Short mmCIF file of C-alpha atoms and ligand atoms in Angstrom, two decimals:
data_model
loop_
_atom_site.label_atom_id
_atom_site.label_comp_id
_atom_site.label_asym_id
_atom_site.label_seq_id
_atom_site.Cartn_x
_atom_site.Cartn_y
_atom_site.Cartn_z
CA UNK P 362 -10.21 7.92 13.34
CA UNK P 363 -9.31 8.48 9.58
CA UNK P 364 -11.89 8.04 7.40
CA UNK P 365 -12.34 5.17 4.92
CA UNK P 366 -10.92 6.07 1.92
CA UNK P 367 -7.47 7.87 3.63
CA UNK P 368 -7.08 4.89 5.25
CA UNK P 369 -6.81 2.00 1.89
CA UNK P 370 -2.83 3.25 1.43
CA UNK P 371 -2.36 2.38 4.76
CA UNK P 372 -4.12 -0.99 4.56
CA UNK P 373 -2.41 -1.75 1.35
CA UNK P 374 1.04 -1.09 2.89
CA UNK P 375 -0.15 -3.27 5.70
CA UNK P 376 -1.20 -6.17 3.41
CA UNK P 377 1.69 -6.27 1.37
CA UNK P 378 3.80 -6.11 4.76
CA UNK P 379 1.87 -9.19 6.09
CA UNK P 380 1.88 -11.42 2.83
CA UNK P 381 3.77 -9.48 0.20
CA UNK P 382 7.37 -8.54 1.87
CA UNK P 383 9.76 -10.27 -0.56
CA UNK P 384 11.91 -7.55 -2.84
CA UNK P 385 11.71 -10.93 -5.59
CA UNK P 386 7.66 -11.10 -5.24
CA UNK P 387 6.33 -9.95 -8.32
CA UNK P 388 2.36 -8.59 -7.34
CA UNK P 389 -0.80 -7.39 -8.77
CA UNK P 390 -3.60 -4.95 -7.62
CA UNK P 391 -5.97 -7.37 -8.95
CA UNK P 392 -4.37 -9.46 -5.81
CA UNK P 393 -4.18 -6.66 -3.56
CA UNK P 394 -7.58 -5.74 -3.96
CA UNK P 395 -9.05 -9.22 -3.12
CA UNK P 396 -7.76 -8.56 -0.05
CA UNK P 397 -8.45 -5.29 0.61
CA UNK P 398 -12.14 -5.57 -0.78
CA UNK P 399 -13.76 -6.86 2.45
CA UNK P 400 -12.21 -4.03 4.72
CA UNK P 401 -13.61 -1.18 2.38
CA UNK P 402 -16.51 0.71 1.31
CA UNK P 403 -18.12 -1.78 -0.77
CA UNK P 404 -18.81 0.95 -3.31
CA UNK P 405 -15.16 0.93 -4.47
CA UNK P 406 -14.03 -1.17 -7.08
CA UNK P 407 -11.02 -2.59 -8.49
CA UNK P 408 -11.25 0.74 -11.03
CA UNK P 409 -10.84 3.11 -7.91
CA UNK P 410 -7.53 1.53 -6.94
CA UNK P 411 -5.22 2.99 -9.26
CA UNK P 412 -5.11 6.55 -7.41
CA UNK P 413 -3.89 4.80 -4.50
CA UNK P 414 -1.15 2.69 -6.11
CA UNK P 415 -0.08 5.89 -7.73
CA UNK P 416 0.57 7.25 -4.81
CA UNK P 417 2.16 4.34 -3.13
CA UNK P 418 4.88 4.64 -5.98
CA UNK P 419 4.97 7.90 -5.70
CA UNK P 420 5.86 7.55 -1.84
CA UNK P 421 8.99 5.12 -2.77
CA UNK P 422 6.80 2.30 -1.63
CA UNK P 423 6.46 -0.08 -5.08
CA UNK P 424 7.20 -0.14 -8.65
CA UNK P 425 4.88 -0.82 -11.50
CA UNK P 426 6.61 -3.36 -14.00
CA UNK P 427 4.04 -4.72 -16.24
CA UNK P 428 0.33 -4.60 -17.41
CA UNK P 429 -1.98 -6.21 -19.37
CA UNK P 430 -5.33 -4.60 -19.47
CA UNK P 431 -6.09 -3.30 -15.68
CA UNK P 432 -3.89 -5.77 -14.32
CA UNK P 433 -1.09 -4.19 -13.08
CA UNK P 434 2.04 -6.12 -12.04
CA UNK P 435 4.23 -4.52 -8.76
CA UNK P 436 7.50 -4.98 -7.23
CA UNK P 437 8.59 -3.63 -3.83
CA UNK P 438 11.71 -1.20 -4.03
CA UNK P 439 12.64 -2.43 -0.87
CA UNK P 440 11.78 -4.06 2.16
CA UNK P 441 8.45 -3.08 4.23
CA UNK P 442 9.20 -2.74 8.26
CA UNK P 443 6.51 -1.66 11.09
CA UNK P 444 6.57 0.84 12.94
CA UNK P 445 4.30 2.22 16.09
CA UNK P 446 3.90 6.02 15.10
CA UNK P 447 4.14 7.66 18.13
CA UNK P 448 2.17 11.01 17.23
CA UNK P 449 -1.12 9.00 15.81
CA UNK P 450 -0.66 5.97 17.59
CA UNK P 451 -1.07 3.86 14.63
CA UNK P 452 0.64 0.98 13.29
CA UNK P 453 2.00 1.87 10.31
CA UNK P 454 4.53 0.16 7.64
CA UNK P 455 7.11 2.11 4.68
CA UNK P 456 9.38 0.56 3.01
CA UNK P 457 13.40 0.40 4.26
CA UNK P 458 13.57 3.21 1.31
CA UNK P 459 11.24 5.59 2.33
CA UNK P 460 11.69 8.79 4.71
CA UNK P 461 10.44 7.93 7.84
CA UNK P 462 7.64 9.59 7.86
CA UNK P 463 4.40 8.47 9.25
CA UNK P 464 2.17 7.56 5.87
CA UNK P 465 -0.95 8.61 7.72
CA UNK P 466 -1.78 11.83 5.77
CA UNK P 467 -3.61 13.27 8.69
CA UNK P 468 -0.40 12.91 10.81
CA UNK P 469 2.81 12.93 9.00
CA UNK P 470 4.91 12.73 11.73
CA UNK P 471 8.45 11.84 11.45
CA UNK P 472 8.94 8.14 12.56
ZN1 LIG A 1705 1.28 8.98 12.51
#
């Protein structure tokens, strides 16, 4: 198992997979987060999240295009697509963009 916190860029890919997988959607942590909230440590707060969407742009996943305050407003770059990763068995979602490469820092696999 991965722990808690190496697993919320996974979740958020999966969230925004399941509810957020337009190219036109435009999307906000603040959103995101209400989401997410009930799956994670309930010591981390909205403040904690911008580490992870960081590094969900960095990956080629999203695009910040606007903020006001700490709302921050997202689009994807591309579609998001599943995939089974073979090597840690989870399911696992990157954008049509990305390398396919399994998003699981503990695995990194390619897809
Ligand atoms: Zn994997």
């Amino acid at each position: 198992m991965i722990n808690s916190v190496a697993s919320i860029p996974l979740q958020i890919r999966k969230i925004i997979y399941e509810k957020l997988n337009d190219t036109s959607l435009r999307f906000t942590n603040d959103e995101i987060f209400e989401i997410l909230k009930g799956n994670i440590d309930q010591s981390l707060t909205i403040d904690d999240m911008p580490q992870f969407f960081k590094q969900l742009h960095d990956d080629g996943l999203l695009r910040p295009i606007a903020q006001d305050f700490t709302t921050q407003w997202y689009k994807l770059f591309a579609e998001v697509e599943q995939f089974k990763c073979n090597s840690c068995n989870l399911e696992i979602h990157l954008g049509k963009l990305e390398p396919r490469v399994c998003p699981n820092l503990e695995c990194k696999s390619p897809i």
